[in-house]
mmCIF file of C-alpha atoms and ligand atoms in Angstrom:
data_model
loop_
_atom_site.group_PDB
_atom_site.id
_atom_site.type_symbol
_atom_site.label_atom_id
_atom_site.label_comp_id
_atom_site.label_asym_id
_atom_site.label_seq_id
_atom_site.Cartn_x
_atom_site.Cartn_y
_atom_site.Cartn_z
ATOM 1 C CA UNK X 12 -8.709 18.063 30.546
ATOM 2 C CA UNK X 13 -5.054 17.107 30.251
ATOM 3 C CA UNK X 14 -3.056 16.345 33.374
ATOM 4 C CA UNK X 15 0.033 18.226 34.551
ATOM 5 C CA UNK X 16 3.221 16.223 34.041
ATOM 6 C CA UNK X 17 3.622 15.237 37.691
ATOM 7 C CA UNK X 18 0.149 13.727 37.804
ATOM 8 C CA UNK X 19 0.735 11.915 34.547
ATOM 9 C CA UNK X 20 3.715 10.109 36.073
ATOM 10 C CA UNK X 21 1.700 9.202 39.113
ATOM 11 C CA UNK X 22 -1.010 7.900 36.836
ATOM 12 C CA UNK X 23 1.326 5.559 35.050
ATOM 13 C CA UNK X 24 1.527 3.490 38.233
ATOM 14 C CA UNK X 25 -2.216 3.016 37.982
ATOM 15 C CA UNK X 26 -1.988 1.414 34.568
ATOM 16 C CA UNK X 27 -1.936 -2.314 34.998
ATOM 17 C CA UNK X 28 -1.883 -5.007 32.395
ATOM 18 C CA UNK X 29 -5.088 -6.696 33.538
ATOM 19 C CA UNK X 30 -7.408 -5.307 30.861
ATOM 20 C CA UNK X 31 -5.081 -6.502 28.141
ATOM 21 C CA UNK X 32 -4.604 -9.852 26.465
ATOM 22 C CA UNK X 33 -1.035 -11.153 26.308
ATOM 23 C CA UNK X 34 -0.592 -9.975 22.731
ATOM 24 C CA UNK X 35 -1.971 -6.501 23.496
ATOM 25 C CA UNK X 36 0.285 -6.128 26.553
ATOM 26 C CA UNK X 37 3.234 -7.295 24.478
ATOM 27 C CA UNK X 38 2.446 -4.766 21.744
ATOM 28 C CA UNK X 39 2.270 -1.948 24.272
ATOM 29 C CA UNK X 40 5.480 -3.019 25.965
ATOM 30 C CA UNK X 41 7.453 -2.858 22.737
ATOM 31 C CA UNK X 42 5.128 -0.784 20.639
ATOM 32 C CA UNK X 43 4.725 -1.749 17.025
ATOM 33 C CA UNK X 44 0.989 -1.080 17.002
ATOM 34 C CA UNK X 45 1.222 1.328 14.074
ATOM 35 C CA UNK X 46 3.551 1.747 11.089
ATOM 36 C CA UNK X 47 5.849 4.133 12.973
ATOM 37 C CA UNK X 48 7.195 1.080 14.832
ATOM 38 C CA UNK X 49 8.836 3.072 17.653
ATOM 39 C CA UNK X 50 9.375 0.136 20.000
ATOM 40 C CA UNK X 51 8.371 2.315 22.975
ATOM 41 C CA UNK X 52 7.386 0.761 26.275
ATOM 42 C CA UNK X 53 4.065 2.490 26.811
ATOM 43 C CA UNK X 54 3.786 1.254 30.404
ATOM 44 C CA UNK X 55 6.672 3.576 31.270
ATOM 45 C CA UNK X 56 7.141 7.313 30.769
ATOM 46 C CA UNK X 57 9.225 6.695 27.636
ATOM 47 C CA UNK X 58 6.743 7.326 24.887
ATOM 48 C CA UNK X 59 6.930 7.013 21.141
ATOM 49 C CA UNK X 60 6.017 9.235 18.221
ATOM 50 C CA UNK X 61 2.339 9.411 19.229
ATOM 51 C CA UNK X 62 3.182 10.452 22.835
ATOM 52 C CA UNK X 63 0.545 7.987 24.045
ATOM 53 C CA UNK X 64 0.932 5.665 27.006
ATOM 54 C CA UNK X 65 -0.927 2.465 27.823
ATOM 55 C CA UNK X 66 -3.826 4.162 29.598
ATOM 56 C CA UNK X 67 -7.441 4.479 28.574
ATOM 57 C CA UNK X 68 -7.134 8.090 27.454
ATOM 58 C CA UNK X 69 -9.890 9.838 25.534
ATOM 59 C CA UNK X 70 -10.529 13.417 24.497
ATOM 60 C CA UNK X 71 -14.259 13.054 24.181
ATOM 61 C CA UNK X 72 -17.054 10.508 24.222
ATOM 62 C CA UNK X 73 -20.017 12.150 22.581
ATOM 63 C CA UNK X 74 -22.904 11.825 20.170
ATOM 64 C CA UNK X 75 -21.898 12.845 16.668
ATOM 65 C CA UNK X 76 -24.514 13.397 13.986
ATOM 66 C CA UNK X 77 -22.182 14.618 11.261
ATOM 67 C CA UNK X 78 -20.836 11.331 9.891
ATOM 68 C CA UNK X 79 -22.131 9.758 6.690
ATOM 69 C CA UNK X 80 -25.916 9.102 6.832
ATOM 70 C CA UNK X 81 -25.474 5.304 7.113
ATOM 71 C CA UNK X 82 -23.294 5.875 10.175
ATOM 72 C CA UNK X 83 -25.031 8.720 11.958
ATOM 73 C CA UNK X 84 -28.636 7.956 11.072
ATOM 74 C CA UNK X 85 -31.040 10.289 12.846
ATOM 75 C CA UNK X 86 -29.771 9.923 16.385
ATOM 76 C CA UNK X 87 -26.028 9.908 15.739
ATOM 77 C CA UNK X 88 -23.124 7.664 16.658
ATOM 78 C CA UNK X 89 -21.309 7.405 19.989
ATOM 79 C CA UNK X 90 -17.844 8.580 19.001
ATOM 80 C CA UNK X 91 -14.822 7.892 21.167
ATOM 81 C CA UNK X 92 -12.106 10.411 20.269
ATOM 82 C CA UNK X 93 -8.615 9.274 21.187
ATOM 83 C CA UNK X 94 -6.031 11.983 21.833
ATOM 84 C CA UNK X 95 -2.908 12.462 19.720
ATOM 85 C CA UNK X 96 -2.321 10.821 16.358
ATOM 86 C CA UNK X 97 0.267 8.768 14.508
ATOM 87 C CA UNK X 98 0.202 11.069 11.451
ATOM 88 C CA UNK X 99 0.415 14.739 12.521
ATOM 89 C CA UNK X 100 -0.949 16.335 9.344
ATOM 90 C CA UNK X 101 0.003 20.005 9.190
ATOM 91 C CA UNK X 102 -3.543 20.934 8.223
ATOM 92 C CA UNK X 103 -5.239 18.712 10.831
ATOM 93 C CA UNK X 104 -8.866 19.691 11.299
ATOM 94 C CA UNK X 105 -8.899 18.239 14.844
ATOM 95 C CA UNK X 106 -5.635 19.860 15.922
ATOM 96 C CA UNK X 107 -6.779 20.577 19.488
ATOM 97 C CA UNK X 108 -6.861 16.899 20.344
ATOM 98 C CA UNK X 109 -4.562 15.355 17.741
ATOM 99 C CA UNK X 110 -1.334 17.314 18.053
ATOM 100 C CA UNK X 111 1.361 15.318 19.846
ATOM 101 C CA UNK X 112 3.349 18.385 20.855
ATOM 102 C CA UNK X 113 0.787 20.229 22.935
ATOM 103 C CA UNK X 114 -0.900 19.292 26.189
ATOM 104 C CA UNK X 115 -4.217 18.629 24.524
ATOM 105 C CA UNK X 116 -7.570 18.049 26.125
ATOM 106 C CA UNK X 117 -8.026 14.468 27.310
ATOM 107 C CA UNK X 118 -8.860 12.386 30.317
ATOM 108 C CA UNK X 119 -7.669 9.031 31.621
ATOM 109 C CA UNK X 120 -10.281 6.483 32.673
ATOM 110 C CA UNK X 121 -10.243 3.010 34.097
ATOM 111 C CA UNK X 122 -11.567 0.506 31.578
ATOM 112 C CA UNK X 123 -14.885 -0.017 33.445
ATOM 113 C CA UNK X 124 -15.232 3.746 33.946
ATOM 114 C CA UNK X 125 -14.733 4.437 30.262
ATOM 115 C CA UNK X 126 -17.160 1.719 29.241
ATOM 116 C CA UNK X 127 -19.725 3.121 31.706
ATOM 117 C CA UNK X 128 -19.386 6.473 29.940
ATOM 118 C CA UNK X 129 -19.630 4.920 26.451
ATOM 119 C CA UNK X 130 -22.736 2.956 27.469
ATOM 120 C CA UNK X 131 -24.395 6.122 28.794
ATOM 121 C CA UNK X 132 -23.844 7.926 25.506
ATOM 122 C CA UNK X 133 -24.667 4.869 23.416
ATOM 123 C CA UNK X 134 -28.226 4.845 24.769
ATOM 124 C CA UNK X 135 -28.907 8.063 22.871
ATOM 125 C CA UNK X 136 -27.501 6.925 19.514
ATOM 126 C CA UNK X 137 -28.216 4.534 16.662
ATOM 127 C CA UNK X 138 -26.436 1.743 18.584
ATOM 128 C CA UNK X 139 -23.095 2.421 16.962
ATOM 129 C CA UNK X 140 -19.731 3.097 18.572
ATOM 130 C CA UNK X 141 -17.084 4.868 16.495
ATOM 131 C CA UNK X 142 -13.416 4.944 17.454
ATOM 132 C CA UNK X 143 -11.852 8.084 16.002
ATOM 133 C CA UNK X 144 -8.073 8.113 15.359
ATOM 134 C CA UNK X 145 -7.688 4.598 16.763
ATOM 135 C CA UNK X 146 -4.506 3.528 14.937
ATOM 136 C CA UNK X 147 -2.232 4.150 17.943
ATOM 137 C CA UNK X 148 -4.844 2.958 20.455
ATOM 138 C CA UNK X 149 -5.754 -0.432 19.016
ATOM 139 C CA UNK X 150 -4.949 -2.469 22.179
ATOM 140 C CA UNK X 151 -7.099 -0.153 24.305
ATOM 141 C CA UNK X 152 -9.860 -0.254 21.690
ATOM 142 C CA UNK X 153 -9.898 -4.066 21.655
ATOM 143 C CA UNK X 154 -10.174 -4.169 25.445
ATOM 144 C CA UNK X 155 -13.037 -1.634 25.308
ATOM 145 C CA UNK X 156 -14.921 -3.696 22.717
ATOM 146 C CA UNK X 157 -14.535 -6.880 24.772
ATOM 147 C CA UNK X 158 -15.819 -5.107 27.871
ATOM 148 C CA UNK X 159 -18.841 -3.700 26.014
ATOM 149 C CA UNK X 160 -19.678 -7.144 24.652
ATOM 150 C CA UNK X 161 -19.240 -8.721 28.076
ATOM 151 C CA UNK X 162 -21.982 -6.391 29.266
ATOM 152 C CA UNK X 163 -24.322 -7.953 26.717
ATOM 153 C CA UNK X 164 -24.351 -5.020 24.288
ATOM 154 C CA UNK X 165 -23.951 -5.513 20.557
ATOM 155 C CA UNK X 166 -23.452 -2.141 18.883
ATOM 156 C CA UNK X 167 -21.919 -1.830 15.440
ATOM 157 C CA UNK X 168 -18.244 -0.949 15.901
ATOM 158 C CA UNK X 169 -16.748 1.574 13.484
ATOM 159 C CA UNK X 170 -13.001 2.053 13.006
ATOM 160 C CA UNK X 171 -12.637 5.680 11.919
ATOM 161 C CA UNK X 172 -9.029 5.937 10.786
ATOM 162 C CA UNK X 173 -6.587 8.128 8.892
ATOM 163 C CA UNK X 174 -5.593 5.016 6.914
ATOM 164 C CA UNK X 175 -2.023 4.959 8.246
ATOM 165 C CA UNK X 176 -2.486 1.545 9.813
ATOM 166 C CA UNK X 177 -0.332 -1.510 9.996
ATOM 167 C CA UNK X 178 -1.874 -4.415 8.071
ATOM 168 C CA UNK X 179 -0.796 -6.954 10.749
ATOM 169 C CA UNK X 180 -2.548 -4.879 13.418
ATOM 170 C CA UNK X 181 -5.723 -4.775 11.337
ATOM 171 C CA UNK X 182 -5.612 -8.567 11.054
ATOM 172 C CA UNK X 183 -6.284 -8.689 14.801
ATOM 173 C CA UNK X 184 -9.481 -6.700 14.294
ATOM 174 C CA UNK X 185 -11.371 -9.116 12.077
ATOM 175 C CA UNK X 186 -13.681 -10.241 14.903
ATOM 176 C CA UNK X 187 -13.848 -6.783 16.479
ATOM 177 C CA UNK X 188 -14.638 -4.224 13.801
ATOM 178 C CA UNK X 189 -17.815 -4.125 11.732
ATOM 179 C CA UNK X 190 -17.231 -1.052 9.585
ATOM 180 C CA UNK X 191 -13.943 0.434 8.432
ATOM 181 C CA UNK X 192 -14.439 4.152 7.895
ATOM 182 C CA UNK X 193 -11.049 4.895 6.470
ATOM 183 C CA UNK X 194 -9.295 7.834 4.896
ATOM 184 C CA UNK X 195 -7.192 7.303 1.818
ATOM 185 C CA UNK X 196 -5.270 10.564 1.788
ATOM 186 C CA UNK X 197 -2.325 10.370 -0.569
ATOM 187 C CA UNK X 198 -0.866 8.468 -3.453
ATOM 188 C CA UNK X 199 2.019 10.904 -3.804
ATOM 189 C CA UNK X 200 4.845 10.145 -1.430
ATOM 190 C CA UNK X 201 6.194 13.703 -1.542
ATOM 191 C CA UNK X 202 2.814 15.123 -0.545
ATOM 192 C CA UNK X 203 2.504 12.588 2.269
ATOM 193 C CA UNK X 204 5.922 13.584 3.559
ATOM 194 C CA UNK X 205 5.269 17.281 3.225
ATOM 195 C CA UNK X 206 1.850 17.202 4.888
ATOM 196 C CA UNK X 207 2.109 14.296 7.331
ATOM 197 C CA UNK X 208 5.792 13.367 7.711
ATOM 198 C CA UNK X 209 4.931 9.950 6.313
ATOM 199 C CA UNK X 210 6.570 9.418 2.931
ATOM 200 C CA UNK X 211 5.510 5.780 3.029
ATOM 201 C CA UNK X 212 1.812 6.610 3.457
ATOM 202 C CA UNK X 213 0.922 5.409 -0.072
ATOM 203 C CA UNK X 214 2.432 1.933 0.477
ATOM 204 C CA UNK X 215 1.279 1.619 4.083
ATOM 205 C CA UNK X 216 -2.275 2.754 3.362
ATOM 206 C CA UNK X 217 -2.441 0.455 0.332
ATOM 207 C CA UNK X 218 -1.442 -2.580 2.410
ATOM 208 C CA UNK X 219 -3.819 -1.572 5.181
ATOM 209 C CA UNK X 220 -6.638 -1.130 2.699
ATOM 210 C CA UNK X 221 -5.878 -4.506 1.139
ATOM 211 C CA UNK X 222 -6.391 -6.076 4.555
ATOM 212 C CA UNK X 223 -9.659 -4.192 5.145
ATOM 213 C CA UNK X 224 -10.838 -5.280 1.705
ATOM 214 C CA UNK X 225 -9.880 -8.905 2.423
ATOM 215 C CA UNK X 226 -12.027 -8.787 5.543
ATOM 216 C CA UNK X 227 -15.036 -6.888 4.198
ATOM 217 C CA UNK X 228 -14.996 -6.867 0.385
ATOM 218 C CA UNK X 229 -16.557 -4.088 -1.647
ATOM 219 C CA UNK X 230 -20.122 -4.281 -0.357
ATOM 220 C CA UNK X 231 -21.341 -2.147 2.506
ATOM 221 C CA UNK X 232 -24.092 -4.160 4.193
ATOM 222 C CA UNK X 233 -27.038 -2.102 5.437
ATOM 223 C CA UNK X 234 -29.814 -3.033 7.850
ATOM 224 C CA UNK X 235 -33.535 -2.538 7.221
ATOM 225 C CA UNK X 236 -33.171 0.869 8.839
ATOM 226 C CA UNK X 237 -30.575 1.876 6.233
ATOM 227 C CA UNK X 238 -27.715 1.955 8.728
ATOM 228 C CA UNK X 239 -24.375 0.285 8.105
ATOM 229 C CA UNK X 240 -23.859 -3.175 9.544
ATOM 230 C CA UNK X 241 -20.579 -4.210 7.976
ATOM 231 C CA UNK X 242 -18.171 -3.119 5.267
ATOM 232 C CA UNK X 243 -15.933 -0.275 4.195
ATOM 233 C CA UNK X 244 -16.426 3.422 3.535
ATOM 234 C CA UNK X 245 -13.452 5.261 2.039
ATOM 235 C CA UNK X 246 -13.116 8.941 2.808
ATOM 236 C CA UNK X 247 -11.043 11.285 0.769
ATOM 237 C CA UNK X 248 -10.530 14.900 1.767
ATOM 238 C CA UNK X 249 -9.729 17.024 -1.269
ATOM 239 C CA UNK X 250 -6.814 19.355 -0.512
ATOM 240 C CA UNK X 251 -6.431 22.736 -2.220
ATOM 241 C CA UNK X 252 -3.848 22.739 -4.981
ATOM 242 C CA UNK X 253 -3.666 18.938 -5.027
ATOM 243 C CA UNK X 254 -6.351 17.806 -7.437
ATOM 244 C CA UNK X 255 -3.930 15.383 -9.155
ATOM 245 C CA UNK X 256 -3.420 13.480 -5.929
ATOM 246 C CA UNK X 257 -7.180 13.158 -5.420
ATOM 247 C CA UNK X 258 -7.719 11.860 -8.937
ATOM 248 C CA UNK X 259 -4.892 9.326 -8.547
ATOM 249 C CA UNK X 260 -6.407 8.047 -5.290
ATOM 250 C CA UNK X 261 -9.798 7.511 -6.942
ATOM 251 C CA UNK X 262 -8.225 5.852 -9.975
ATOM 252 C CA UNK X 263 -6.202 3.537 -7.764
ATOM 253 C CA UNK X 264 -9.205 2.477 -5.684
ATOM 254 C CA UNK X 265 -11.324 1.800 -8.773
ATOM 255 C CA UNK X 266 -8.650 -0.093 -10.697
ATOM 256 C CA UNK X 267 -6.973 -2.026 -7.876
ATOM 257 C CA UNK X 268 -10.066 -2.720 -5.792
ATOM 258 C CA UNK X 269 -13.575 -1.939 -6.996
ATOM 259 C CA UNK X 270 -15.766 0.868 -8.281
ATOM 260 C CA UNK X 271 -18.518 -0.688 -6.147
ATOM 261 C CA UNK X 272 -16.876 0.756 -3.030
ATOM 262 C CA UNK X 273 -18.672 3.409 -1.039
ATOM 263 C CA UNK X 274 -16.658 6.604 -1.397
ATOM 264 C CA UNK X 275 -17.151 9.678 0.721
ATOM 265 C CA UNK X 276 -15.699 12.635 -1.123
ATOM 266 C CA UNK X 277 -15.085 15.503 1.244
ATOM 267 C CA UNK X 278 -14.907 19.198 0.456
ATOM 268 C CA UNK X 279 -14.849 20.404 4.062
ATOM 269 C CA UNK X 280 -11.153 21.335 4.163
ATOM 270 C CA UNK X 281 -10.501 24.687 5.780
ATOM 271 C CA UNK X 282 -7.108 26.174 6.641
ATOM 272 C CA UNK X 283 -6.480 26.127 10.360
ATOM 273 C CA UNK X 284 -4.284 28.811 11.901
ATOM 274 C CA UNK X 285 -1.282 26.475 11.507
ATOM 275 C CA UNK X 286 -1.368 26.676 7.692
ATOM 276 C CA UNK X 287 -2.933 30.092 7.263
ATOM 277 C CA UNK X 288 0.072 31.407 5.284
ATOM 278 C CA UNK X 289 0.807 28.198 3.390
ATOM 279 C CA UNK X 290 1.063 28.731 -0.406
ATOM 280 C CA UNK X 291 -1.266 25.801 -1.196
ATOM 281 C CA UNK X 292 -2.945 24.773 2.036
ATOM 282 C CA UNK X 293 -3.758 28.282 3.207
ATOM 283 C CA UNK X 294 -7.144 28.419 1.481
ATOM 284 C CA UNK X 295 -10.285 26.346 0.972
ATOM 285 C CA UNK X 296 -10.662 24.364 -2.248
ATOM 286 C CA UNK X 297 -11.970 26.166 -5.293
ATOM 287 C CA UNK X 298 -15.208 25.151 -6.979
ATOM 288 C CA UNK X 299 -13.411 24.223 -10.214
ATOM 289 C CA UNK X 300 -10.938 22.027 -8.319
ATOM 290 C CA UNK X 301 -13.755 20.147 -6.652
ATOM 291 C CA UNK X 302 -15.592 19.754 -9.954
ATOM 292 C CA UNK X 303 -12.554 18.042 -11.458
ATOM 293 C CA UNK X 304 -12.451 15.536 -8.619
ATOM 294 C CA UNK X 305 -16.199 14.916 -8.733
ATOM 295 C CA UNK X 306 -15.938 14.344 -12.503
ATOM 296 C CA UNK X 307 -13.167 11.813 -11.859
ATOM 297 C CA UNK X 308 -15.320 10.092 -9.227
ATOM 298 C CA UNK X 309 -17.973 9.498 -11.898
ATOM 299 C CA UNK X 310 -15.588 8.707 -14.734
ATOM 300 C CA UNK X 311 -13.925 5.918 -12.716
ATOM 301 C CA UNK X 312 -17.350 4.341 -12.293
ATOM 302 C CA UNK X 313 -18.085 5.025 -8.654
ATOM 303 C CA UNK X 314 -21.794 5.137 -8.004
ATOM 304 C CA UNK X 315 -22.038 4.487 -4.274
ATOM 305 C CA UNK X 316 -21.269 6.948 -1.545
ATOM 306 C CA UNK X 317 -21.485 10.640 -0.899
ATOM 307 C CA UNK X 318 -20.204 13.808 -2.485
ATOM 308 C CA UNK X 319 -20.070 16.508 0.138
ATOM 309 C CA UNK X 320 -21.339 19.953 -0.770
ATOM 310 C CA UNK X 321 -18.730 22.647 -1.143
ATOM 311 C CA UNK X 322 -20.560 24.728 1.454
ATOM 312 C CA UNK X 323 -19.463 22.216 4.121
ATOM 313 C CA UNK X 324 -16.188 24.168 4.303
ATOM 314 C CA UNK X 325 -17.960 26.519 6.682
ATOM 315 C CA UNK X 326 -19.652 23.914 8.857
ATOM 316 C CA UNK X 327 -16.959 21.596 10.265
ATOM 317 C CA UNK X 328 -15.567 23.444 13.268
ATOM 318 C CA UNK X 329 -15.515 21.102 16.279
ATOM 319 C CA UNK X 330 -14.576 22.599 19.640
ATOM 320 C CA UNK X 331 -13.070 19.841 21.759
ATOM 321 C CA UNK X 332 -12.690 22.186 24.711
ATOM 322 C CA UNK X 333 -16.481 22.512 24.907
ATOM 323 C CA UNK X 334 -18.692 19.937 26.699
ATOM 324 C CA UNK X 335 -20.358 19.169 23.331
ATOM 325 C CA UNK X 336 -17.681 19.426 20.586
ATOM 326 C CA UNK X 337 -20.239 19.332 17.774
ATOM 327 C CA UNK X 338 -23.359 21.344 17.136
ATOM 328 C CA UNK X 339 -26.540 19.264 16.982
HETATM 329 S S1 LIG P 408 1.405 3.508 18.290
HETATM 330 FE FE1 LIG P 408 2.671 5.257 18.936
HETATM 331 S S2 LIG P 408 4.371 4.358 20.094
HETATM 332 FE FE2 LIG P 408 3.391 2.704 18.942
HETATM 333 S S3 LIG P 408 4.524 2.535 17.039
HETATM 334 FE FE3 LIG P 408 2.827 3.932 16.633
HETATM 335 S S4 LIG P 408 3.574 6.013 17.034
HETATM 336 FE FE4 LIG P 408 5.031 4.545 17.963
#
């Protein structure tokens, strides 16, 4: 649960710099972790765009079986959901935990306490840890990974991001992250501004993706059990009324990078209450819209990945206020 304001201030005194390396502490003191570049001192109450301090704050640590098959396997992945987000998409499907303007559901841990919790959950999974919406929590995530490794555990670490990452920040993750599970949402600046208040998303996401590609290349390495060991998976959520954007994203990835990439094409968009009256975003995608994007996927030569069924529109409804946000 979230904390009342008075307790939050008291908690800030409990945040010390010990878990952090010098560079991580420096980043949090004058925050340029993500492309927003607020310069906030996250060890004080003066927060930046993401309204996130320097604590180990998480909304949920749970088993999730709904990721791509190479990530979830049979037993699922241990997902660590960070609260708030550096994008603030108007149609956000995880609004309850991602909105920066509401007192969302989350809890502050000590680093050892959080790693205890992750290790408990990890035992019941395919030995993978996924960090969901990590772009504004990279220093905390790095400290968590070091602590897990210091305990002798070697799970596959998955960086599950909206793609609005700073390339320099990703450079720090080369020895930390095994699999980049990244969105590539927009190639149209106007759409990025309208939906996510991030007109520079196309440039920023392109630079971020270039860095991921430099680190991992186009091949997703799988183990004998068929689960991902290392590489990149690109997710693209098709938005209603925006087929052109989706086709441009696929074209760009094929032409600038590789058609050997694993692409996860997602049809699960549903209008939350926040966009229920929106002229374009207030509905699910139509079958003919999705067909156009799937045709483009094939015509640009992609042959690896997943094409979600249109019926998934009815199945992605996480409840982060419940003890288990996802159905088994
Ligand atoms: S991580 Fe948060 S505080 Fe830091 S630059 Fe990004 S939005 Fe601003």
